[in-house]
């Protein structure tokens, strides 16, 4: 008895993991536009590119980003590796850059060292508008050198000009300071006093943070906590003389740069390592921040390096792109091909591959539809591609080492030797 062939079972693939997205070909021009602007702004302001691993030891973020942060407490993607190492997908860029700075002795390069990076980050968050589990950040860091607000301003300038370069308008740069180790403890105490008899109404996280890091209460998004901070003391009233002076100095730089800013005395940001100025950039009509950052003068030392002044910021690429799309900000147009290659017959088809290589060497952008034999179909594709010239290559031309150049607008044609093809194309394209 013959055996029945096993029935093929169609396997239904699960989609991409929750909160993670494909970047499809139609969106690539916008992504490239952001990448190009990032490269140009970084080059202009002398930020050097650094790439660090996407995977790092969990301790890096526990120590740098902070045990008290949502990132470390709730949002890490742990990796089950084969060894005993505790690895995670990086949730943010700064700790990896600080580790690389210490590990590679980058403090021996000219200081301050200005660095930039871009790449994917991972946070186990509840996906919503502008919030994903895999997202991309562009980051700027200035490490080493003097503790000078000039560098704070340079980081903000790079972020602001990048956003400007992408034609995103109606932005607000909110700015605050967290004081220094002399005045911050005084302010923290004031906050604790303010919240003491309101404690029972705080959310669970804020109840805990009240003892460990009361500044973070100002950052809570829970409605009742937002309501409660309305009359909370502001840091500006508790800054020491030196912090007041440097904050004022910073604001004066803004006038020079013609960058509008808005002091926001409750801005604290969600990471533990900030030690002075913090800022955030928002844009009208969107609830999320495009980016933000601040000064982190203790982090390098805390991670085992020398005492190092540092300031940095990052922007979220998906958010920049979402705003650009919503406002229909011009997509970067993919350069059109300069010529379209049309073949007639098998021999010409084979030899077309060699012609494409000649065109590449001559830096002439070419498109073809070698998979199609019908002349009509090839001409239709040539029209669609929008190339000003078509190259027609048949058996006769292949035999005689010639090619026909056709003007797609006037229809005028000319036969030229293959050896002179590039030159003839260039002449016509002028
Ligand atoms: P942070 O590292 O939390 O200071 O965030 C800096 C910027 O990264 C934010 O302003 C966002 O633009 C972006 N960002 C942070 N978390 C996410 C996320 N889950 N999804 C998309 N973008 C994010």
mmCIF file of C-alpha atoms and ligand atoms in Angstrom, residues 123 125 130-132 135 137 269 289-291 314 316 319, ligand 1:
data_model
loop_
_atom_site.group_PDB
_atom_site.id
_atom_site.type_symbol
_atom_site.label_atom_id
_atom_site.label_comp_id
_atom_site.label_asym_id
_atom_site.label_seq_id
_atom_site.Cartn_x
_atom_site.Cartn_y
_atom_site.Cartn_z
ATOM 1 C CA UNK A 123 13.557 49.432 26.361
ATOM 2 C CA UNK A 125 8.125 49.846 27.523
ATOM 3 C CA UNK A 130 6.558 57.869 19.789
ATOM 4 C CA UNK A 131 7.427 55.115 22.285
ATOM 5 C CA UNK A 132 8.807 51.808 21.068
ATOM 6 C CA UNK A 135 14.146 52.793 18.757
ATOM 7 C CA UNK A 137 19.022 57.526 19.160
ATOM 8 C CA UNK A 269 14.681 64.037 33.350
ATOM 9 C CA UNK A 289 10.165 65.165 23.721
ATOM 10 C CA UNK A 290 12.306 64.974 20.584
ATOM 11 C CA UNK A 291 15.379 64.704 22.751
ATOM 12 C CA UNK A 314 20.297 62.344 22.644
ATOM 13 C CA UNK A 316 15.021 59.961 19.139
ATOM 14 C CA UNK A 319 10.192 60.799 16.812
HETATM 15 P P1 LIG B 1 16.364 59.442 27.198
HETATM 16 O O1 LIG B 1 17.493 58.513 26.813
HETATM 17 O O2 LIG B 1 15.291 58.740 27.996
HETATM 18 O O3 LIG B 1 16.848 60.709 27.789
HETATM 19 O O4 LIG B 1 15.609 59.833 25.846
HETATM 20 C C1 LIG B 1 16.173 60.662 24.867
HETATM 21 C C2 LIG B 1 15.311 60.629 23.651
HETATM 22 O O5 LIG B 1 15.274 59.320 23.109
HETATM 23 C C3 LIG B 1 13.848 60.959 23.902
HETATM 24 O O6 LIG B 1 13.619 62.337 23.910
HETATM 25 C C4 LIG B 1 13.200 60.287 22.721
HETATM 26 O O7 LIG B 1 13.296 61.098 21.567
HETATM 27 C C5 LIG B 1 14.020 59.058 22.536
HETATM 28 N N1 LIG B 1 13.385 57.910 23.204
HETATM 29 C C6 LIG B 1 13.544 57.508 24.487
HETATM 30 N N2 LIG B 1 12.811 56.403 24.736
HETATM 31 C C7 LIG B 1 12.157 56.101 23.592
HETATM 32 C C8 LIG B 1 11.250 55.066 23.194
HETATM 33 N N3 LIG B 1 10.889 54.101 24.027
HETATM 34 N N4 LIG B 1 10.786 55.067 21.923
HETATM 35 C C9 LIG B 1 11.168 56.030 21.044
HETATM 36 N N5 LIG B 1 12.024 57.014 21.359
HETATM 37 C C10 LIG B 1 12.523 57.062 22.612
#
